[in-house]
Coordinates of C-alpha atoms in Angstrom, one line a residue:
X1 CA -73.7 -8.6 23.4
X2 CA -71.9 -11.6 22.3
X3 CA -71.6 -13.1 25.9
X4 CA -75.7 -12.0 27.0
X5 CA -76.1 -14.1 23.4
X6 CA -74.1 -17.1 24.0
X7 CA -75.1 -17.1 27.8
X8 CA -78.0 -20.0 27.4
X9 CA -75.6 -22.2 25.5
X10 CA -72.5 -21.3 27.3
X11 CA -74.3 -22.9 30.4
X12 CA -75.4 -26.1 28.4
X13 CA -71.9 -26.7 27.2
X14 CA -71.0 -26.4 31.0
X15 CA -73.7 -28.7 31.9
X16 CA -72.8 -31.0 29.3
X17 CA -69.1 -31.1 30.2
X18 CA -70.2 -32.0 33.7
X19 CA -73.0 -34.6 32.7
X20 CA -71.4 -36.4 29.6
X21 CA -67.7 -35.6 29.4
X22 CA -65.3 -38.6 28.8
X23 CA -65.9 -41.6 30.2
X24 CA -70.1 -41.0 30.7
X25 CA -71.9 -42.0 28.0
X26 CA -75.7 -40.6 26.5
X27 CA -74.6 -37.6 24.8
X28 CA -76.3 -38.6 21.3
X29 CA -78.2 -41.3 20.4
X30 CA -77.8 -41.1 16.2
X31 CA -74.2 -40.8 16.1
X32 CA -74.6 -36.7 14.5
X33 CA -74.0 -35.1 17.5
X34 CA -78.1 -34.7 18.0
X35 CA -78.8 -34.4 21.8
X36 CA -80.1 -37.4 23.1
X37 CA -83.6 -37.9 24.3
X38 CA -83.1 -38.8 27.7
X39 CA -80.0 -36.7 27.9
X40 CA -82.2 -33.6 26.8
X41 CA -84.7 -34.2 29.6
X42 CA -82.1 -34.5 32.3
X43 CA -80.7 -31.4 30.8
X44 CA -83.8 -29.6 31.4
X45 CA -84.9 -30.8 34.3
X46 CA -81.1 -29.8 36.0
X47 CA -81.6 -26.5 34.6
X48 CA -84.6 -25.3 34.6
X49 CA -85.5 -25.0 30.8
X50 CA -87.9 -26.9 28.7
X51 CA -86.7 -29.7 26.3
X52 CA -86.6 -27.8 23.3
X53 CA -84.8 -24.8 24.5
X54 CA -82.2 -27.3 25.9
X55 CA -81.6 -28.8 21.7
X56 CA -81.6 -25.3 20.6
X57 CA -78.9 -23.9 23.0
X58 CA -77.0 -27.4 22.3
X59 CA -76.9 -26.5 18.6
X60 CA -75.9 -23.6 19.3
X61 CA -72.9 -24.3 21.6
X62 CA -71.9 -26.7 18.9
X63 CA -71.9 -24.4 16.3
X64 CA -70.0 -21.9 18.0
X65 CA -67.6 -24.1 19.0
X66 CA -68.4 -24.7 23.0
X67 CA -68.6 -27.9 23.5
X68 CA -67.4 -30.8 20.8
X69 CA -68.8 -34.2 20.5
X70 CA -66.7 -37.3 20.2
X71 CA -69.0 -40.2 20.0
X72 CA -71.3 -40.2 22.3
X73 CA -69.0 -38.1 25.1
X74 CA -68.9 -34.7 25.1
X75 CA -66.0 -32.0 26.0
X76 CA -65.8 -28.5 26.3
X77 CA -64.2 -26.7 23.1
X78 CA -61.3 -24.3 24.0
X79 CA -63.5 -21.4 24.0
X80 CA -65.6 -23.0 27.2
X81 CA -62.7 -23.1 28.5
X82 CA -61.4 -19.6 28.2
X83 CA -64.7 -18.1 28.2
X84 CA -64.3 -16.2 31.9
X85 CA -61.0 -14.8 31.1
X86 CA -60.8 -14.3 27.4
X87 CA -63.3 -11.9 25.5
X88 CA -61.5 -12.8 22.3
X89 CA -62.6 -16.4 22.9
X90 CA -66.4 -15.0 23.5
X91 CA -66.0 -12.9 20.5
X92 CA -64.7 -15.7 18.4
X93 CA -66.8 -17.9 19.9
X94 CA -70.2 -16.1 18.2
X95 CA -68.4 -15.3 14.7
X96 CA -68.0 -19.0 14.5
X97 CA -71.7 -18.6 15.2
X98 CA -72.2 -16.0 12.7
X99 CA -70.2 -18.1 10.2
X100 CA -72.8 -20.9 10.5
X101 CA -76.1 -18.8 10.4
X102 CA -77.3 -20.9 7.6
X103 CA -77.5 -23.9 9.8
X104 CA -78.8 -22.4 12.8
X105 CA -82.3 -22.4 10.9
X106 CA -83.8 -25.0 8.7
X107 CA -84.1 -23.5 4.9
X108 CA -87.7 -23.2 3.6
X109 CA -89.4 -26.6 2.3
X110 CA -89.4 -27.6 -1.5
X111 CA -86.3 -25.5 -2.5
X112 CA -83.5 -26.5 -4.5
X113 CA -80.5 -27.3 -3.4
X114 CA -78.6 -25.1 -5.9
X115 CA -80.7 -22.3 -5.1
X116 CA -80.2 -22.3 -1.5
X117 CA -76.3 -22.5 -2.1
X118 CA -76.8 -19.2 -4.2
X119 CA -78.1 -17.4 -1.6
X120 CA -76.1 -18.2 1.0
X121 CA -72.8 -17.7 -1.3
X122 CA -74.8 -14.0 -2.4
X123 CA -75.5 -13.1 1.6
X124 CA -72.2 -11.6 2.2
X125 CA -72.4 -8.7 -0.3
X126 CA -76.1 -8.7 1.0
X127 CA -74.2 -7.8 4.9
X128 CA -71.7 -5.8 3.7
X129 CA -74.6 -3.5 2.0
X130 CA -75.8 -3.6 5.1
X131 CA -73.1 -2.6 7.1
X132 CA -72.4 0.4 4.8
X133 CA -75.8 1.6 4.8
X134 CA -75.4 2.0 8.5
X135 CA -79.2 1.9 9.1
X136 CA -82.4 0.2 8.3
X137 CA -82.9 -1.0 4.8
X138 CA -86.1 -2.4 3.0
X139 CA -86.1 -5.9 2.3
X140 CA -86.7 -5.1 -1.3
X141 CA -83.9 -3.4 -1.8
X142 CA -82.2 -6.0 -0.6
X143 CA -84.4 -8.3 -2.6
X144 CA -83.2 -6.3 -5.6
X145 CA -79.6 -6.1 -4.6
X146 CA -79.9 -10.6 -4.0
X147 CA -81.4 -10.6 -7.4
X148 CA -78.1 -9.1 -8.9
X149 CA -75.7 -11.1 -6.9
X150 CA -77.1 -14.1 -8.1
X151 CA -77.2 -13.4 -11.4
X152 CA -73.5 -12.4 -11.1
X153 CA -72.8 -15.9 -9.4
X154 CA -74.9 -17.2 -13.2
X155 CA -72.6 -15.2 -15.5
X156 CA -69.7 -16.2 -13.9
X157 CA -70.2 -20.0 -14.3
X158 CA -72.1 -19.5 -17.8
X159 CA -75.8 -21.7 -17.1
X160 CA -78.1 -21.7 -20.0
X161 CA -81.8 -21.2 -18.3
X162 CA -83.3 -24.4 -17.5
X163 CA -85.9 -23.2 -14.9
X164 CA -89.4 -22.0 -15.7
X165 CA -89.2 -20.1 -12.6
X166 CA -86.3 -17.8 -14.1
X167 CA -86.8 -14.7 -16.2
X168 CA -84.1 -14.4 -19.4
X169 CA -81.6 -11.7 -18.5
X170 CA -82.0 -10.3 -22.2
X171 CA -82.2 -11.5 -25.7
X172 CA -80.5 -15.1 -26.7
X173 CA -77.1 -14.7 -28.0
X174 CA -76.6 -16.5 -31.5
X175 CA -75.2 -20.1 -30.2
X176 CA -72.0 -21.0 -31.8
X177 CA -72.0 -24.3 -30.7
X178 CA -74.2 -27.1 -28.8
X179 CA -74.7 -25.8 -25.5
X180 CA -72.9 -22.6 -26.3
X181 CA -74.2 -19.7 -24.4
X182 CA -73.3 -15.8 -23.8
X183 CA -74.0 -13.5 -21.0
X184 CA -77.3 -12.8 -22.1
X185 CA -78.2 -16.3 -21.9
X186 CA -77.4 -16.6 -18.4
X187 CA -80.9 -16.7 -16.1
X188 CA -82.0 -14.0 -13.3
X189 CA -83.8 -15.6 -10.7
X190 CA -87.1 -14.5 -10.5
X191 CA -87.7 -11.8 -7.1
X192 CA -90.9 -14.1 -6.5
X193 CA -88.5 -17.5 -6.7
X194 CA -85.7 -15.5 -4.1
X195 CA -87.9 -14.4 -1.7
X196 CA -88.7 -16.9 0.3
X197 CA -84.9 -17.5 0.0
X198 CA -84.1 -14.0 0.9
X199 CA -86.6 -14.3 4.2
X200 CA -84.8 -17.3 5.6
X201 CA -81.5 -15.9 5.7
X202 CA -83.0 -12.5 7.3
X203 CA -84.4 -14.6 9.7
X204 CA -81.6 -16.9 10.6
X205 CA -79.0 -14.0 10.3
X206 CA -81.7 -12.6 13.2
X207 CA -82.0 -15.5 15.4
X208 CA -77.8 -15.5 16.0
X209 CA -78.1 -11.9 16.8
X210 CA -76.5 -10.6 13.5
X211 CA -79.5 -8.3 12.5
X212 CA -83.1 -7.5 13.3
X213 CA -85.9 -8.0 10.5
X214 CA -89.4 -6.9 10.8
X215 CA -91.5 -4.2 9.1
X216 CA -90.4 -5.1 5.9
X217 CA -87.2 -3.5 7.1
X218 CA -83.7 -5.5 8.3
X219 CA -80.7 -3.8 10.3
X220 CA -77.7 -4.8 11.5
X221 CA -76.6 -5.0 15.4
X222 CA -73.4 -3.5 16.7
X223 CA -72.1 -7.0 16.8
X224 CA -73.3 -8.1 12.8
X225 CA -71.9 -4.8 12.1
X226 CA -68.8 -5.3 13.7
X227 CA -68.3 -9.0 12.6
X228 CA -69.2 -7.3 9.0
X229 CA -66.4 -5.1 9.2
X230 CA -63.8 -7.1 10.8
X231 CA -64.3 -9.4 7.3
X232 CA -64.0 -6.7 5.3
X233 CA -61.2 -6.0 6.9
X234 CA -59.5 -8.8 5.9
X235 CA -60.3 -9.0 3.1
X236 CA -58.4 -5.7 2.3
X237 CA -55.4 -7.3 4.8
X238 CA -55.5 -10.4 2.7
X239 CA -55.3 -8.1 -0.4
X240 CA -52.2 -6.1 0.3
X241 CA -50.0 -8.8 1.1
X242 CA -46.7 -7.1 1.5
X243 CA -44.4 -9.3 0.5
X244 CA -46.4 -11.5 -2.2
X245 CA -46.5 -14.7 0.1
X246 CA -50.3 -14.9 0.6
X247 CA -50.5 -17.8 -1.7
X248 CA -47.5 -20.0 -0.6
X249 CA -47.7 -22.7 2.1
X250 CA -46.8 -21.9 5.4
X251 CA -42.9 -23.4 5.1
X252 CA -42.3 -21.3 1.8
X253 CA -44.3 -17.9 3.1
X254 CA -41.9 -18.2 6.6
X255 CA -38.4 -18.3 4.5
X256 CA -39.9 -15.5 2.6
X257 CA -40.6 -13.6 5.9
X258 CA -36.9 -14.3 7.2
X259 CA -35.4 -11.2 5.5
X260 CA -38.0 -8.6 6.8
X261 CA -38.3 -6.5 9.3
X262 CA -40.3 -7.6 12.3
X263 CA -43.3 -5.1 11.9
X264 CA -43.8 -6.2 8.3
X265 CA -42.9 -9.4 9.0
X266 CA -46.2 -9.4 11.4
X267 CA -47.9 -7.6 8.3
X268 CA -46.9 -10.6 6.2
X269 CA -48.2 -12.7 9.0
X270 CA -51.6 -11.2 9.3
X271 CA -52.3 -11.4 5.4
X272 CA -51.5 -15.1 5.2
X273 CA -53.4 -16.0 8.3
X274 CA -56.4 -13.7 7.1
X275 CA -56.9 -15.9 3.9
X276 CA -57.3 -19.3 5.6
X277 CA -59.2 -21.0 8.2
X278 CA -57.3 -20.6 11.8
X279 CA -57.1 -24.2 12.2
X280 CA -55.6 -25.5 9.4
X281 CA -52.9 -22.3 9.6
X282 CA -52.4 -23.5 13.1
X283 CA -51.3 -26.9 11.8
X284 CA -49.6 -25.6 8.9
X285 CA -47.3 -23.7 11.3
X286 CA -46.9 -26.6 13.9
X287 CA -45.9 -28.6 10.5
X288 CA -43.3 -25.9 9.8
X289 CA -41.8 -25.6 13.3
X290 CA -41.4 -29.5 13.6
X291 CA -38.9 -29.6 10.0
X292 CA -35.1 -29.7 10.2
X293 CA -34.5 -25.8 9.8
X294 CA -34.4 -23.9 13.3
X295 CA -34.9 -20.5 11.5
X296 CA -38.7 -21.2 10.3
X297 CA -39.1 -23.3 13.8
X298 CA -38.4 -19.8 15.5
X299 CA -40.5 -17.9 13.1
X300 CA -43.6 -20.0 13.4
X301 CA -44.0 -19.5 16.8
X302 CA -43.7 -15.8 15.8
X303 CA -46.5 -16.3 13.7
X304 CA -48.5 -18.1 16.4
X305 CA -48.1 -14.9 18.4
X306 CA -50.5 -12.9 15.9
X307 CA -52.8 -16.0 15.8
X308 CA -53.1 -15.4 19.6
X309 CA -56.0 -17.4 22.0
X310 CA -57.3 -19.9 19.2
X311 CA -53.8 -21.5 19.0
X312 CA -53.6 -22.2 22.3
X313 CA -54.8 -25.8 22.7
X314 CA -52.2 -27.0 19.6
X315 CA -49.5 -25.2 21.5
X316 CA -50.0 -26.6 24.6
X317 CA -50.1 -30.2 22.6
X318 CA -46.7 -29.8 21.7
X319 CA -44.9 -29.3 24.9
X320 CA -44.1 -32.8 24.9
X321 CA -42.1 -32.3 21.6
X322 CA -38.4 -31.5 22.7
X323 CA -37.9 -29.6 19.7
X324 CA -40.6 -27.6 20.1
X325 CA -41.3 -27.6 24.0
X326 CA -39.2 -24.5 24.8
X327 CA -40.7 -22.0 22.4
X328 CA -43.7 -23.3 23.5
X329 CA -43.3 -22.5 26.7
X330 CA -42.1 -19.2 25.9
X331 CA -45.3 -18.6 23.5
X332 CA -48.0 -19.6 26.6
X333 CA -46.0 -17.5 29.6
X334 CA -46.4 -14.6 26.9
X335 CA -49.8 -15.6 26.0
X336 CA -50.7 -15.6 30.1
X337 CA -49.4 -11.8 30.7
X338 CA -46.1 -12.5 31.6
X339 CA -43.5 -9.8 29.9
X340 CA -42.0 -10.9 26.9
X341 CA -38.2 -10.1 28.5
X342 CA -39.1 -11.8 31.6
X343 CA -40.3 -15.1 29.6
X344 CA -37.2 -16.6 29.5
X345 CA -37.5 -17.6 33.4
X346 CA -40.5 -20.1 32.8
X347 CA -37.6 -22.4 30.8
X348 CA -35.4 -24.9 32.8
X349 CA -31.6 -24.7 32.2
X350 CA -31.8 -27.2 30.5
X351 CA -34.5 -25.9 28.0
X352 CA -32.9 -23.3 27.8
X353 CA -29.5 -24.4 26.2
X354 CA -31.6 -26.5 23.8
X355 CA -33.2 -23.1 22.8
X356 CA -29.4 -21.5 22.3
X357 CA -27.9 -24.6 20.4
X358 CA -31.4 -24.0 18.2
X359 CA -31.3 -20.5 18.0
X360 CA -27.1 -20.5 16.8
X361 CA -28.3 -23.3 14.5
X362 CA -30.6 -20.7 12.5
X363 CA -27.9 -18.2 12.7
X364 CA -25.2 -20.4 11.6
X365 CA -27.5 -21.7 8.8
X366 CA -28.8 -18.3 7.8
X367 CA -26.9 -15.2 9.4
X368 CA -23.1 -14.4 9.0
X369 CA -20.3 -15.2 11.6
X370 CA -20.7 -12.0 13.5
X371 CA -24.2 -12.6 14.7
X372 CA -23.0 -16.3 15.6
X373 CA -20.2 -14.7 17.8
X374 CA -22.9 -12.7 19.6
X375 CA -25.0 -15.1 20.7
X376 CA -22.3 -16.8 22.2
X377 CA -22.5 -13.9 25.1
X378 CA -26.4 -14.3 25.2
X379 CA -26.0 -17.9 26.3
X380 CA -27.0 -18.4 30.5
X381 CA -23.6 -19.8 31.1
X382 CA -21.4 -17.3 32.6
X383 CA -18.3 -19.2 31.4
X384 CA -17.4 -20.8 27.7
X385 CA -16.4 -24.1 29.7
X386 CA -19.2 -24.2 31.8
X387 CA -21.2 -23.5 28.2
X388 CA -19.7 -26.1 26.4
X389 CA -20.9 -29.2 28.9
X390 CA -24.0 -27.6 29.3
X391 CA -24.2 -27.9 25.5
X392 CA -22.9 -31.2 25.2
X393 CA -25.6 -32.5 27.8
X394 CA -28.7 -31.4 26.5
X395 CA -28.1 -33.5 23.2
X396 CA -29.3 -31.3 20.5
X397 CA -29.0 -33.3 17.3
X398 CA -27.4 -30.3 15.4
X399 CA -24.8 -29.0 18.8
X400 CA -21.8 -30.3 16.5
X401 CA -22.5 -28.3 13.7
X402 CA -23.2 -25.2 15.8
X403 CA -19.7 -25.7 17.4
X404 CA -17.9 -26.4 14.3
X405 CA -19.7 -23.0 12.9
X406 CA -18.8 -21.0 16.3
X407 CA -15.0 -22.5 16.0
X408 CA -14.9 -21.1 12.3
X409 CA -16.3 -17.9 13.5
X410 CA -14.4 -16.6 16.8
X411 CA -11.5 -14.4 16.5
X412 CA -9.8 -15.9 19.7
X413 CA -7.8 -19.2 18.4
X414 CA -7.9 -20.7 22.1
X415 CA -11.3 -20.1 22.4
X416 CA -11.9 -21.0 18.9
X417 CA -9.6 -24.2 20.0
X418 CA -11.7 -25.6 23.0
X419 CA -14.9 -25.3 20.8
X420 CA -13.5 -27.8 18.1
X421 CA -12.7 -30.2 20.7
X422 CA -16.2 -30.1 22.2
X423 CA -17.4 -30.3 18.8
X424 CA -15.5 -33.2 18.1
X425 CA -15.9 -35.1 21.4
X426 CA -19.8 -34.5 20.8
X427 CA -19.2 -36.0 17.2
X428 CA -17.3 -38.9 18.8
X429 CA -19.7 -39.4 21.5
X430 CA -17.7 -38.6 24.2
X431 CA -18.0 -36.0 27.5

């Protein structure tokens, strides 16, 4: 459903990546991302369609995030480009859409500003009746049900009644003050005043595919229902955040992850992720994995994993970062299919020690001298020598602490021996 929805703009964002990517020009005209005139014409003469139906697919694409607009180029959103092989990208693609149903239709004329932000804050307890009634429901119940929401959304910011159009809730409270107001003061929005309200959101809810509305009925699609539910569903994940971390920023809720377990660790992961907009917890993470401490560098890219497809693009931006290139690399090979054991071969050798020296700097910083004395017999090198020059080449800025810490650590004092001298070579900048 989501792909036969998105299919018109899907081919416009194509079109549009092929007619005004980077370096062509003609994309807008106003500087808002509004298709062009002539642009719009040479759209619809290339593909068949009238003008109109070109702007409206355009908008579309925009809002569900398949093609961007940077000036007057345009370029394909991630999405686009994933569109064939990834149904998650489809998927997210026309939740985006979803998301932004009050823009895909112009709101009724004359109506307050305020008012139309009710609504539109009121609409998701509006769905989610909807979803649980599983069925057709008349609009005035849902007229009714609006009605309360709104008044809820009143009480909880206090407003004495101002509007002529709004019926008292009850009796006036005895003011204690200038301005002073109780619950009963707070004004319910007439049903006359909503409904026009009420039949603009039905009918731009209908025109992204989330419901159907007619015969004074509405009901929700298998996709609204679904995208209803998966919402909900967060909600509740966001709500039982394991370990308590929801709220913190992405640096403090990884160190509180460190000590779990890796399934609830993922559990922690979800609930934090659920609560904010992908994008920004895609940067907070990438913020995270950049800092000095190699522990919350490898569980950020842990994190990334249960992000999934929509972190792609930021990922594949950081390969050029040699602190962050090899995990990375790991995180896309996994991302493409390839098994998580076998990853490891997409690294060079040399990425690969960097990953080790990183990987014993989180233990030695974080785990006890055992673990640190394990990973020496997980590193590539089939010898400590041929280890230690490896190390010494790929000029990690913390490879003398790591030696110092595996010196203090191994049980065999010649080993132990030829690791301080590589440490302290390093340290003098010697080979």
């Amino acid at each position: 459903m989501a792909r036969s929805g998105l299919a018109g703009a899907a081919r416009v964002a194509r079109w549009a990546d092929a007619a005004l990517g980077p370096g062509r020009t003609g994309a807008t005209a106003d500087g808002k991302a509004t298709l062009s005139a002539a642009s719009a014409r040479r759209a619809a003469d290339e593909l068949g369609l009238t003008t109109a139906q070109v702007r409206a697919e355009w908008d579309t694409a925009r809002l569900a995030g398949l093609i961007e607009v940077h000036g007057d180029s345009a370029r394909p959103g991630w999405r686009l480009r994933a569109w064939d092989r990834d149904d998650s990208a489809v998927l997210r693609g026309w939740v985006a859409l979803f998301d932004a149903w009050s823009l895909a239709c112009p709101e009724p004329d004359g109506q307050e500003a305020a008012a139309v932000a009710e609504v539109v804050s009121a609409m998701p307890q509006v769905l989610s009746f909807l979803q649980l009634s599983a069925g057709p429901v008349p609009v005035e119940q849902l007229l009714d049900l609006l009605g309360q929401r709104v008044t809820e959304l009143r009480t909880e910011r206090c407003e004495v009644p101002y509007d002529p159009q709004l019926e008292p809730a009850g009796p006036p409270a005895h003011a204690t003050g200038p301005g002073a107001a109780g619950t009963e003061d707070v004004p319910r929005a007439s049903p006359a005043a909503l409904a026009p309200l009420l039949d603009w959101a039905l009918r731009a809810l209908a025109s992204v595919g989330a419901l159907t509305y007619g015969d004074g009925q509405a009901t929700l699609t298998p996709l609204g229902s679904w995208a209803v539910w998966v919402k909900l569903e967060q909600i509740c994940v966001a709500a039982q955040s394991p370990a308590g971390n929801i709220e913190q920023a992405a640096e403090d809720m990884l160190r509180g992850c460190a000590q779990l377990r890796p399934n609830a660790a993922r559990a922690e992961y979800r609930a934090w992720l659920a609560a904010r907009p992908v994008g920004s917890a895609i940067t907070e993470l990438l913020g995270a994995a950049r800092g000095e401490d190699a522990l919350l560098r490898g569980l950020a890219f842990e994190a990334l994993r249960v992000v999934g497809a929509p972190a792609e693009p930021e990922v594949r931006a950081v390969l050029d970062e040699p602190a962050l290139r090899p995990y990375a690399l790991l995180w896309l090979a996994e991302h493409d299919g390839v098994d998580p054991e076998d990853a490891h071969e997409v690294l060079t050798r040399e990425e690969a020690t960097w990953l080790w020296v990183d990987t014993a700097a989180a233990v030695a910083d974080h785990g006890e001298s055992p673990m640190l004395v394990r990973h020496l017999e997980s590193a590539l090198q089939p010898t400590v020598p041929a280890l230690l020059d490896e190390v010494r080449a790929v000029g990690h800025p913390r490879t003398v602490q790591v030696l110092v810490a595996l010196a203090a650590a191994h049980p065999d004092p010649a080993l132990a021996k030829a690791v301080r001298r590589a440490a302290f070579q390093v340290h003098r900048g010697g080979s």
